[in-house]
Amino acid sequence: MLQTWSGPHGGVPPFRDARVDQFSAAFETALAQAKADIETIADSPEPPTFENTIVALETAGKTLDRLEVLFDVHASNLNVGPIPDLEREISPKLAAHSDSITQNSKLFARIEKIHNDVFSDHSVKLKPDAERLLDETLKDFVRLGARLDDADKAKLSQINTRLARLFTDFNQNVLEEEKRHVTWINDEADLAGLSKSAIQSMSSAAKEKGGDAPYAITNTRSSMDPFLTYAENRELREQVWRNFYFRCDNDDQFDNKNIIREILHLRTTRAKLLGYPTHAHWRMESTMAAKPAAAMELMMQVWKPAIARVADEVADMQAIADAECDAAGKPHIQIEPWDYRYYAEKVRKQKYDLDMAEVKPYLQLGKMTDAMMYCADRLFGLKFEPISGLPTFHPDVTVYEVTRDGQHVGLFYLDPFAREGKRSGAWMTDYRAQSGVGISADEQGIPVQTSIVSNNSNFVAAAEGEPVLISWDDATTLFHEFGHALHGLSSQVKYPSQSGTNVARDFVEFPSQVLEHWLSTPEVLSQFAVHFETGKPMPAELLEKIERSSKFNSGFETVEYLACAILDMQLHQREAASIDISDFEKSQLAAIDMPSELPMRHRLPHFSHLFSSDAYSAGYYSYLWSDALTADAAEMFEQADGKYFDSEVAAKLYDHILSVGNTLDPAVTYRAFRGRDVNTDALLRKRGFPTGK
């Protein structure tokens, strides 16, 4: 597990050689090697230079990096058996190692000297990408405590080590709640309203879970969503809804509320130790938004029209529900969160003569996978060919070689299905970052290596021999994560830490969100949206209905997301050690007039974006910030002669966004692509909200 990767294309992850019982010992060795690498750089007798310090940091600890790839796959995709305990053991050690780098005073002194030579004395000249790498490295070290005294460094390291353990505990609790809570159904009559394919998937889930009932709804979004959308049994809808939305909020051993409070307290303590008023200010310093106030301003600009749209949507749904109750001679019901998806579909059918159940038979997972790869080829010249013989971590995984102009550019691993021990949701992972573009023959240290990336999803597998049919939302997610993959695969940079998706948090979602727009294009749907039984393409009139209803339910989609982002920002701008998490959630949602008919997309007790790492903490707003860029970019395509497949605009997207990584400020790269700064009115237009102009 510690060896340099062997095999084709510069080596591949040796998943078949991973031994769970050897991870602990392997990390001891890899951490020791990484520590030695850092000490060699810090203790060098040579005067500090960009090459012997910054470039050397880029290549230090590679044995540890390779081992982390193997372990992270187990933690995310195969989290069973001893893995949870191993994660609790290893995560704090990795946190301590990271602190040992940024707190190394000799190393930081070398970085400061080089930074002064370049930016103050101007005695050293670097190329623009090297200048940015140097500047970002210095800023990162400072943000992570390099200028603290020894006592405060020790406090900081204690905080980070404890946080690493808490993040692991939080994530393991979420996984356990998804395993434990299954809705078992004996009577097929309780499945009225569901499609044949959905029922077959529930049957397969029941067999996999090994229960006595013939049908099972697992506690994941891909299983919950179609049931809440189509099942006629209201009591069962409520049960499924409560199972899903009350994960880790049941005052039992898997409850996360106390963990959240401690995480929030430690984050506040850390921020103040580092000289920031709040965790949000610390996390956002390196983003496009820069400060919490800027993110809140954009969110509240969208929030008011979004909740107004929800009121309209609920009124339409309530009218249908009242009419149904009258026809059945039953008392009226009030639309509740477990009713929203169900009655929204009825409104869609009434307003647009569109039933999304009619669409699903045309959305086969295999065909949609072909569709996204078709877009990558036609837009950017990236070709995907499945290859066999490379080691994978599960039989579900397919590996593709990616080429451009006949040249190998990377490998793409696709892991689409839910399984026991796989974290919920969908995500992209880098197994190896691209690097080495533009190095000269006499340059040393920077490896020439191509990207290896993966997409991971939780689609529900169909019965044996049946095609996997996915919802429109699932297809959108498929394209979204593929956008992240393309960002990694298209990278053409020299330094690994500037590669691909290593960009500002509120910019990284832009390439993924913009790719979602290609799903609904006629070119894609007419070729790849073919009926799973007849093989016939989606009828033109159905395509037209989808287009006409494109802004339908935008209130629900915006509010369920934005409520999460607003509470995230509010939560991380205060000391929260003593707050009641449930009361905070209720009171803050009430304060912003959250409609009672729908919940946050992720309630705080299972909000893994915020509490399984620092990655999206005070950063969930980034999807909206990026979507402002996305909407503006989409209008550029829509106004082009070739629309979404316009070659000139696609080339600009590739040249100025996808390929440049973090070699330039994101605002500069967007301006180069669009020809101007972003126009945020496009965001409101995209969602069908008034712009005031």
XYZ file of C-alpha atoms in Angstrom:
693
model
C 0.000 0.000 0.000
C 3.003 2.312 0.429
C 4.650 1.620 -2.914
C 4.722 3.999 -5.856
C 1.727 3.112 -8.023
C 2.530 0.783 -10.889
C 0.642 -0.032 -14.052
C -0.298 2.010 -17.119
C -0.755 5.777 -17.420
C 1.789 6.652 -14.768
C 0.424 4.128 -12.287
C -3.028 3.429 -10.862
C -4.396 3.029 -7.320
C -3.713 -0.545 -6.133
C -7.172 -1.102 -4.678
C -6.823 -4.890 -4.809
C -3.746 -4.712 -2.601
C -5.406 -2.670 0.148
C -5.451 -4.609 3.426
C -7.678 -3.226 6.141
C -5.656 -4.920 8.887
C -2.508 -3.146 7.658
C -3.834 0.427 7.494
C -2.806 1.351 11.025
C 0.806 0.237 10.602
C 0.972 1.684 7.088
C -0.059 5.114 8.363
C 2.630 5.023 11.053
C 5.247 4.472 8.353
C 3.786 6.975 5.888
C 3.433 9.695 8.529
C 7.044 9.186 9.578
C 8.187 9.501 5.954
C 6.085 12.633 5.460
C 7.517 14.164 8.630
C 11.035 13.423 7.395
C 10.251 15.061 4.036
C 9.150 18.265 5.783
C 12.127 18.314 8.123
C 14.500 17.942 5.168
C 13.014 21.073 3.593
C 12.849 23.073 6.836
C 16.364 22.137 8.004
C 18.086 22.623 4.652
C 21.395 24.502 5.010
C 20.829 26.086 1.602
C 19.321 29.591 1.399
C 15.567 29.370 0.780
C 14.469 29.468 -2.850
C 11.197 28.844 -4.600
C 12.573 25.553 -5.915
C 14.062 24.120 -2.714
C 11.131 25.151 -0.534
C 7.829 25.743 -2.366
C 8.381 23.190 -5.141
C 9.782 20.764 -2.584
C 6.582 21.130 -0.529
C 4.581 20.259 -3.640
C 6.273 16.862 -3.790
C 6.657 16.092 -0.073
C 4.628 13.371 1.610
C 3.624 11.529 -1.552
C 3.664 8.135 0.180
C 1.122 9.473 2.669
C -0.974 10.980 -0.150
C -1.174 7.632 -1.931
C -2.128 5.807 1.259
C -4.839 8.368 2.021
C -6.434 7.667 -1.359
C -6.841 4.001 -0.458
C -8.122 4.737 3.014
C -10.504 7.520 1.951
C -12.181 5.140 -0.493
C -12.756 2.714 2.361
C -14.041 5.497 4.622
C -16.439 6.856 1.980
C -17.388 3.863 -0.168
C -16.691 0.787 1.982
C -17.241 1.930 5.556
C -17.932 -1.432 7.161
C -16.258 -3.768 9.661
C -13.255 -2.178 11.397
C -13.183 0.953 9.182
C -15.162 3.210 11.588
C -12.730 2.489 14.426
C -9.750 2.910 12.124
C -11.096 6.270 10.989
C -11.403 7.392 14.625
C -7.783 6.353 15.157
C -6.265 7.754 11.969
C -8.103 11.074 11.449
C -6.646 12.789 14.543
C -3.146 11.690 13.518
C -3.599 13.233 10.082
C -4.842 16.458 11.671
C -1.820 16.567 13.963
C 0.488 15.989 10.990
C -1.072 18.893 9.067
C -0.547 21.143 12.083
C 3.074 20.034 12.348
C 3.670 21.386 8.840
C 1.999 24.785 9.199
C 3.432 25.240 12.718
C 7.024 24.468 11.692
C 8.723 27.793 12.421
C 11.832 27.043 10.342
C 9.733 26.122 7.342
C 7.551 29.215 7.670
C 10.637 31.439 7.967
C 11.851 30.094 4.619
C 8.475 30.764 2.998
C 8.399 34.306 4.425
C 11.917 35.007 3.125
C 11.007 33.896 -0.413
C 7.751 35.855 -0.290
C 9.641 38.976 0.772
C 12.201 38.486 -2.013
C 9.450 38.309 -4.619
C 6.790 40.748 -3.418
C 8.662 43.310 -1.298
C 12.289 43.453 -2.422
C 11.469 42.314 -5.983
C 14.883 40.677 -6.044
C 13.433 37.441 -7.395
C 11.199 37.136 -10.447
C 8.721 34.286 -10.851
C 6.199 33.345 -13.472
C 2.580 34.314 -12.642
C 1.489 30.790 -11.653
C 4.529 30.426 -9.366
C 3.863 33.849 -7.831
C 0.298 32.854 -7.043
C 1.399 29.530 -5.574
C 3.896 31.294 -3.318
C 1.390 33.916 -2.190
C -1.371 31.384 -1.541
C 1.049 29.139 0.370
C 2.062 31.974 2.687
C -1.563 32.998 3.270
C -2.579 29.411 3.990
C 0.194 29.010 6.561
C -0.828 32.237 8.285
C -4.518 31.270 8.291
C -3.550 27.938 9.835
C -1.549 29.448 12.696
C 2.041 29.817 11.526
C 2.461 33.156 13.354
C 1.117 31.967 16.707
C 3.453 31.539 19.655
C 4.287 28.045 20.854
C 1.590 27.959 23.540
C -1.152 28.978 21.123
C 0.135 26.552 18.505
C -0.263 23.772 21.045
C -3.830 24.918 21.793
C -4.611 25.039 18.085
C -3.279 21.544 17.522
C -5.398 20.217 20.395
C -8.490 21.833 18.839
C -7.801 20.425 15.377
C -7.121 16.941 16.702
C -10.337 16.950 18.700
C -12.302 18.279 15.707
C -10.985 15.472 13.525
C -12.368 12.923 15.991
C -15.715 14.746 16.239
C -16.047 14.939 12.456
C -15.542 11.185 12.261
C -18.071 10.519 15.034
C -20.631 12.754 13.322
C -20.200 11.003 9.990
C -20.334 7.523 11.509
C -23.598 8.400 13.258
C -25.140 9.499 9.969
C -24.080 6.247 8.345
C -25.575 4.252 11.207
C -28.882 6.113 10.999
C -29.081 5.385 7.287
C -28.425 1.695 7.947
C -30.855 1.296 10.847
C -34.012 3.068 9.742
C -35.712 1.089 7.015
C -39.415 1.324 6.194
C -40.663 -2.218 5.607
C -43.812 -2.764 3.542
C -45.733 -6.025 3.366
C -48.821 -5.033 1.398
C -48.307 -4.099 -2.269
C -51.486 -2.003 -2.000
C -49.430 0.448 0.072
C -47.289 1.063 -3.017
C -50.145 2.502 -5.075
C -48.956 5.363 -7.260
C -45.397 4.105 -7.607
C -43.965 2.998 -10.923
C -43.090 -0.595 -11.707
C -39.376 0.223 -11.713
C -39.599 1.920 -8.294
C -41.397 -1.109 -6.833
C -38.782 -3.432 -8.299
C -36.026 -1.338 -6.722
C -37.797 -1.555 -3.352
C -38.021 -5.308 -3.756
C -34.289 -5.501 -4.498
C -33.550 -3.331 -1.454
C -35.600 -5.664 0.753
C -33.636 -8.683 -0.440
C -30.323 -6.901 0.091
C -31.355 -5.840 3.614
C -32.483 -9.379 4.429
C -35.768 -8.426 6.073
C -38.994 -10.391 6.240
C -41.118 -7.884 4.297
C -41.031 -8.015 0.479
C -40.431 -4.263 0.042
C -38.067 -1.816 1.720
C -37.505 1.928 1.555
C -33.987 2.622 2.715
C -33.119 5.817 4.550
C -31.376 7.532 1.635
C -32.477 10.396 -0.579
C -32.570 8.266 -3.743
C -34.993 5.872 -2.040
C -37.007 8.455 -0.120
C -37.569 10.964 -2.912
C -39.572 8.828 -5.362
C -41.721 7.443 -2.550
C -42.654 10.920 -1.292
C -43.331 12.019 -4.867
C -45.669 9.254 -5.992
C -46.920 7.087 -3.087
C -50.619 7.619 -2.395
C -50.449 6.323 1.188
C -50.133 9.527 3.206
C -49.356 7.829 6.518
C -46.469 5.930 4.950
C -45.215 9.109 3.302
C -45.063 10.728 6.724
C -43.222 7.729 8.196
C -40.627 7.736 5.404
C -40.246 11.510 5.703
C -39.697 11.379 9.469
C -37.171 8.562 9.174
C -35.155 10.595 6.693
C -35.383 14.100 8.129
C -34.897 13.061 11.763
C -31.669 11.178 11.183
C -29.357 11.707 14.184
C -32.043 13.699 16.012
C -33.652 10.994 18.158
C -31.910 11.548 21.522
C -30.188 8.171 21.346
C -26.624 6.918 20.924
C -26.490 8.181 17.330
C -27.805 11.672 18.093
C -25.464 14.370 16.780
C -26.693 17.481 18.603
C -24.055 17.396 21.369
C -21.341 16.724 18.792
C -22.477 19.768 16.810
C -22.334 21.999 19.884
C -18.779 20.941 20.646
C -17.719 21.390 17.019
C -19.189 24.894 16.972
C -17.492 25.829 20.246
C -14.112 24.586 19.049
C -14.492 26.386 15.730
C -15.227 29.664 17.499
C -12.307 29.171 19.881
C -9.986 28.423 16.975
C -11.121 31.448 14.977
C -10.495 33.808 17.884
C -7.132 32.197 18.554
C -6.210 32.920 14.928
C -7.391 36.535 15.167
C -10.779 36.301 13.446
C -14.085 37.406 14.979
C -15.909 34.227 13.934
C -15.418 30.906 12.177
C -17.273 32.308 9.170
C -14.781 35.161 8.793
C -11.873 32.721 8.998
C -13.311 30.250 6.478
C -14.363 32.901 3.972
C -11.173 34.945 3.815
C -9.879 32.971 0.821
C -13.198 32.829 -1.087
C -14.678 35.005 -3.811
C -17.268 36.395 -1.398
C -14.481 37.135 1.136
C -16.838 38.104 4.005
C -20.063 36.727 5.512
C -21.954 39.934 4.768
C -21.410 39.535 1.012
C -22.745 35.986 1.047
C -25.740 36.976 3.193
C -26.558 39.859 0.865
C -26.824 37.551 -2.148
C -28.779 34.937 -0.205
C -31.347 37.407 1.096
C -31.693 38.906 -2.390
C -32.929 35.501 -3.540
C -34.713 34.427 -0.332
C -37.631 36.863 -0.470
C -38.793 36.038 -4.014
C -38.213 32.345 -3.275
C -40.566 32.203 -0.281
C -43.114 34.230 -2.229
C -42.947 31.600 -4.959
C -43.416 28.827 -2.370
C -46.631 30.524 -1.210
C -47.917 30.371 -4.791
C -46.860 26.735 -5.145
C -48.563 25.753 -1.882
C -51.774 27.524 -2.891
C -51.886 25.506 -6.119
C -51.256 22.278 -4.211
C -53.808 23.057 -1.519
C -56.486 23.630 -4.142
C -55.913 20.169 -5.599
C -55.807 18.546 -2.151
C -59.093 20.266 -1.177
C -60.763 19.124 -4.373
C -59.630 15.535 -3.821
C -60.898 15.542 -0.229
C -64.233 16.988 -1.343
C -64.583 14.313 -4.026
C -63.840 11.579 -1.500
C -66.075 13.083 1.175
C -63.134 13.481 3.574
C -62.047 16.424 5.757
C -59.558 18.812 4.185
C -55.877 18.286 4.911
C -53.218 20.945 5.272
C -50.152 20.548 3.052
C -47.337 19.153 5.187
C -43.682 18.514 4.281
C -44.444 14.888 3.396
C -47.128 16.126 0.976
C -45.095 18.711 -0.932
C -43.480 16.498 -3.552
C -46.684 14.455 -3.993
C -48.971 17.396 -4.681
C -46.310 19.311 -6.617
C -46.396 16.506 -9.176
C -50.167 16.837 -9.413
C -49.808 20.575 -10.030
C -47.153 19.926 -12.680
C -49.541 17.601 -14.469
C -52.402 20.076 -14.188
C -50.418 23.139 -15.326
C -48.132 21.605 -17.909
C -49.793 18.270 -18.659
C -46.492 16.779 -17.531
C -46.140 13.808 -15.233
C -42.481 13.189 -14.389
C -43.388 9.503 -14.088
C -43.775 9.661 -17.880
C -40.210 10.947 -18.147
C -38.474 8.353 -15.969
C -38.854 5.411 -18.436
C -36.698 7.458 -20.828
C -33.943 8.070 -18.269
C -31.796 4.959 -18.152
C -28.644 5.337 -16.080
C -26.482 3.786 -18.790
C -27.882 6.060 -21.477
C -27.526 9.158 -19.271
C -23.916 8.188 -18.628
C -23.413 7.975 -22.391
C -25.099 11.377 -22.715
C -22.774 13.194 -20.349
C -19.748 11.692 -22.080
C -21.175 12.728 -25.440
C -21.329 16.298 -24.123
C -17.714 16.128 -22.937
C -16.617 14.990 -26.391
C -18.651 17.444 -28.414
C -17.889 20.435 -26.192
C -14.283 19.851 -25.165
C -12.981 16.974 -27.284
C -12.716 14.647 -24.282
C -13.380 11.025 -25.224
C -14.242 8.309 -22.678
C -13.570 4.637 -23.391
C -14.222 1.893 -20.820
C -11.163 -0.212 -20.084
C -10.770 -3.465 -18.182
C -8.007 -5.026 -16.148
C -7.317 -2.136 -13.782
C -7.865 -2.745 -10.058
C -11.097 -1.392 -8.589
C -12.434 -1.407 -5.040
C -15.846 -2.913 -5.928
C -17.391 -4.808 -8.869
C -19.814 -1.884 -9.438
C -16.940 0.383 -10.483
C -16.211 1.021 -14.164
C -12.945 2.625 -15.300
C -12.673 4.838 -18.395
C -9.614 6.111 -20.201
C -9.991 9.759 -21.163
C -8.223 11.151 -24.232
C -8.121 14.458 -26.110
C -6.774 14.785 -29.623
C -5.598 11.191 -29.336
C -3.539 11.900 -26.212
C -4.164 10.320 -22.818
C -5.353 12.921 -20.290
C -6.602 10.819 -17.391
C -8.676 8.013 -15.902
C -12.276 8.241 -14.722
C -13.734 5.815 -12.147
C -17.537 5.610 -11.947
C -19.145 4.091 -8.824
C -22.913 4.657 -9.226
C -24.808 2.449 -6.762
C -25.780 2.622 -3.108
C -24.421 -0.052 -0.794
C -23.966 -0.765 2.880
C -21.183 1.413 4.259
C -21.246 3.973 1.448
C -21.917 7.522 2.540
C -25.056 9.077 1.103
C -25.243 11.671 -1.623
C -22.995 12.093 -4.631
C -19.448 13.388 -4.877
C -16.309 13.643 -6.984
C -12.884 12.597 -5.705
C -9.348 13.175 -6.970
C -7.194 10.066 -6.727
C -4.313 11.901 -8.381
C -4.009 15.566 -9.333
C -2.680 16.530 -12.746
C 0.656 18.363 -12.829
C 3.737 19.077 -14.910
C 2.412 21.101 -17.863
C 5.021 23.493 -19.201
C 8.043 22.255 -17.274
C 11.352 22.692 -19.030
C 14.004 20.041 -19.471
C 16.198 21.485 -16.711
C 13.446 21.862 -14.118
C 13.434 19.315 -11.336
C 10.920 18.127 -8.772
C 7.538 18.581 -10.424
C 6.211 15.252 -11.678
C 4.429 15.024 -15.000
C 1.233 13.199 -14.125
C -2.279 12.912 -15.484
C -5.539 13.161 -13.557
C -7.295 10.234 -11.943
C -10.781 11.175 -10.718
C -13.949 9.412 -9.656
C -17.683 10.075 -9.472
C -19.618 8.377 -6.690
C -23.414 8.195 -6.436
C -26.138 6.327 -4.591
C -28.566 5.253 -7.285
C -30.804 2.357 -6.335
C -29.898 -0.737 -8.341
C -32.686 -2.390 -10.331
C -33.693 -6.027 -10.227
C -31.352 -8.352 -12.090
C -31.730 -7.986 -15.838
C -33.690 -4.736 -15.557
C -32.360 -1.316 -16.615
C -31.707 1.252 -13.893
C -34.208 4.075 -14.325
C -33.414 7.347 -12.595
C -35.411 10.481 -11.871
C -34.867 13.848 -13.518
C -33.258 15.104 -10.300
C -30.939 12.084 -10.250
C -29.967 12.716 -13.870
C -29.213 16.340 -12.972
C -26.994 15.155 -10.114
C -25.214 12.784 -12.493
C -24.350 15.683 -14.812
C -23.401 17.895 -11.851
C -20.802 15.521 -10.449
C -19.502 14.849 -13.942
C -18.880 18.595 -14.212
C -16.517 18.303 -11.240
C -14.831 15.340 -12.927
C -14.338 17.325 -16.146
C -12.825 20.149 -14.105
C -10.240 17.723 -12.739
C -9.613 15.957 -16.040
C -9.240 19.200 -18.030
C -6.571 20.641 -15.752
C -3.391 21.839 -17.497
C -1.174 23.281 -14.781
C 2.353 22.827 -13.543
C 1.946 22.586 -9.762
C -0.241 19.857 -8.182
C -1.822 22.081 -5.552
C -3.136 24.401 -8.290
C -4.689 21.534 -10.209
C -8.307 21.082 -11.255
C -10.820 21.647 -8.481
C -8.301 23.126 -6.002
C -10.004 26.517 -6.291
C -12.091 28.746 -4.041
C -15.041 26.919 -2.482
C -17.577 29.359 -3.936
C -16.094 28.990 -7.424
C -15.619 25.210 -7.564
C -19.343 24.540 -7.977
C -19.558 26.724 -11.095
C -18.176 24.194 -13.636
C -20.340 21.422 -12.168
C -23.528 23.478 -12.053
C -23.112 24.815 -15.555
C -22.889 21.285 -16.971
C -26.368 20.528 -15.579
C -27.811 22.699 -18.357
C -26.852 20.194 -21.054
C -29.200 17.514 -19.703
C -32.285 19.325 -20.969
C -30.925 20.212 -24.409
C -32.769 18.720 -27.400
C -29.481 17.305 -28.697
C -29.090 15.192 -25.551
C -32.685 14.178 -24.909
C -33.471 13.294 -28.516
C -30.486 10.906 -28.703
C -30.160 9.437 -25.227
C -33.588 9.743 -23.590
C -34.973 6.567 -25.160
C -37.699 4.380 -23.697
C -36.284 1.404 -21.832
C -38.806 -0.997 -23.410
C -39.407 0.317 -26.934
C -36.081 2.048 -27.556
C -37.961 4.973 -29.057
C -36.700 8.497 -28.312
C -38.623 10.806 -26.041
C -41.516 12.311 -28.043
C -41.152 15.921 -29.148
C -44.252 16.962 -27.224
C -42.762 15.556 -24.007
C -39.546 17.471 -24.667
C -41.601 20.626 -25.105
C -43.445 20.029 -21.830
C -40.141 19.623 -19.989
C -38.895 22.883 -21.483
C -42.097 24.780 -20.617
C -41.987 23.535 -17.031
C -38.263 24.201 -16.519
C -38.884 26.802 -13.784
C -41.636 24.790 -12.106
C -41.178 24.187 -8.363
C -38.286 26.671 -8.257
C -39.622 28.006 -4.954
C -39.291 24.619 -3.255
C -35.874 23.885 -4.732
C -34.498 27.300 -3.791
C -35.966 27.506 -0.295
C -35.031 23.984 0.844
C -31.413 24.693 -0.166
C -31.172 28.336 0.855
C -32.554 27.758 4.342
C -29.556 25.465 4.928
C -27.098 28.051 3.636
C -28.568 30.875 5.722
C -28.550 28.843 8.939
C -25.007 27.701 8.209
C -23.850 31.321 7.982
C -25.820 32.378 11.071
C -24.568 29.423 13.088
C -20.930 30.112 12.299
C -21.053 33.772 13.263
C -21.793 33.153 16.946
C -20.597 31.287 19.986
C -22.831 28.233 20.002
C -21.459 26.032 22.772
C -24.593 26.315 24.893
C -27.351 26.608 22.312
C -30.077 24.038 21.886
C -29.588 22.856 18.300
C -33.255 22.001 17.742
C -34.459 25.311 19.210
C -31.905 27.245 17.178
C -33.054 25.570 13.983
C -36.724 26.279 14.701
C -36.262 29.854 15.905
C -33.946 30.928 13.102
C -36.161 29.414 10.432
C -39.142 31.210 11.961
C -37.188 34.473 11.985
C -36.665 34.301 8.221
C -40.284 33.214 7.592
C -39.451 29.670 6.527
C -42.616 28.140 5.025
C -43.951 25.392 7.285
C -44.784 23.178 4.314
C -41.180 22.179 3.584
C -38.018 21.448 5.565
C -34.409 22.392 5.079
C -32.773 20.076 2.558
C -30.329 18.999 5.287
C -31.375 19.436 8.897
C -28.503 20.287 11.232
C -28.205 16.909 13.030
C -27.276 15.157 9.760
C -25.800 18.097 7.812
C -22.604 16.345 6.739
C -21.452 19.228 4.544
C -21.003 21.262 7.730
C -20.007 18.778 10.400
C -18.135 15.841 8.856
C -15.258 18.213 7.999
C -14.540 21.919 7.729
C -14.928 21.820 3.939
C -18.349 23.459 3.536
C -18.709 25.031 6.985
C -19.698 28.679 6.528
C -19.573 27.724 2.867
C -22.863 26.114 1.923
C -23.796 29.462 0.360
C -21.218 28.638 -2.304
C -23.754 26.740 -4.425
C -25.764 29.954 -4.803
C -22.689 32.107 -5.357
C -21.502 29.697 -8.038
C -24.990 29.534 -9.532
C -24.875 33.273 -10.114
C -21.855 32.580 -12.334
C -23.610 29.525 -13.807
C -26.767 31.404 -14.792
C -24.743 34.198 -16.359
C -22.586 31.700 -18.276
C -25.661 29.779 -19.435
C -27.069 32.956 -20.959
C -23.820 33.338 -22.890
C -24.433 29.917 -24.454
C -28.113 30.635 -25.049
C -27.251 33.829 -26.924
C -24.616 32.142 -29.112
C -25.334 30.939 -32.644
C -24.778 27.300 -31.698
C -26.623 27.618 -28.376
C -25.343 25.140 -25.780
C -23.093 23.385 -28.278
C -21.499 26.553 -29.628
C -17.862 25.658 -30.218
C -16.490 29.156 -29.618
C -18.126 29.571 -26.206
C -17.238 25.991 -25.244
C -13.596 26.686 -26.092
C -13.646 29.761 -23.842
C -15.096 27.698 -21.009
C -12.350 25.102 -21.449
C -9.488 27.564 -21.897
C -10.397 30.072 -19.180
C -12.222 27.960 -16.565
C -11.725 24.202 -16.790
C -8.030 24.030 -17.647
C -6.499 26.809 -15.525
C -7.106 25.452 -12.020
C -5.978 27.878 -9.335
C -3.251 29.559 -11.384
C -5.323 32.758 -11.483
C -7.807 34.539 -9.251
C -11.303 33.153 -9.993
C -12.673 36.621 -10.688
C -9.976 37.062 -13.340
C -10.704 33.703 -14.958
C -14.440 34.397 -15.073
C -13.850 37.824 -16.594
C -11.628 36.249 -19.251
C -14.398 33.767 -20.070
C -17.398 36.114 -20.007
C -15.749 39.338 -21.101
C -17.076 41.126 -18.005
C -17.932 40.572 -14.365
C -20.914 38.432 -13.429
C -24.444 39.825 -13.771
C -26.377 38.415 -10.796
C -29.759 39.252 -12.381
C -29.239 36.132 -14.483
C -29.584 34.067 -11.297
C -33.067 35.453 -10.651
C -34.063 34.985 -14.283
C -32.898 31.366 -14.193
C -35.231 30.634 -11.290
C -38.129 32.594 -12.726
C -37.976 35.269 -10.016
C -38.495 39.006 -10.716
C -35.313 41.043 -11.135
C -36.836 44.431 -10.500
C -35.671 45.625 -13.891
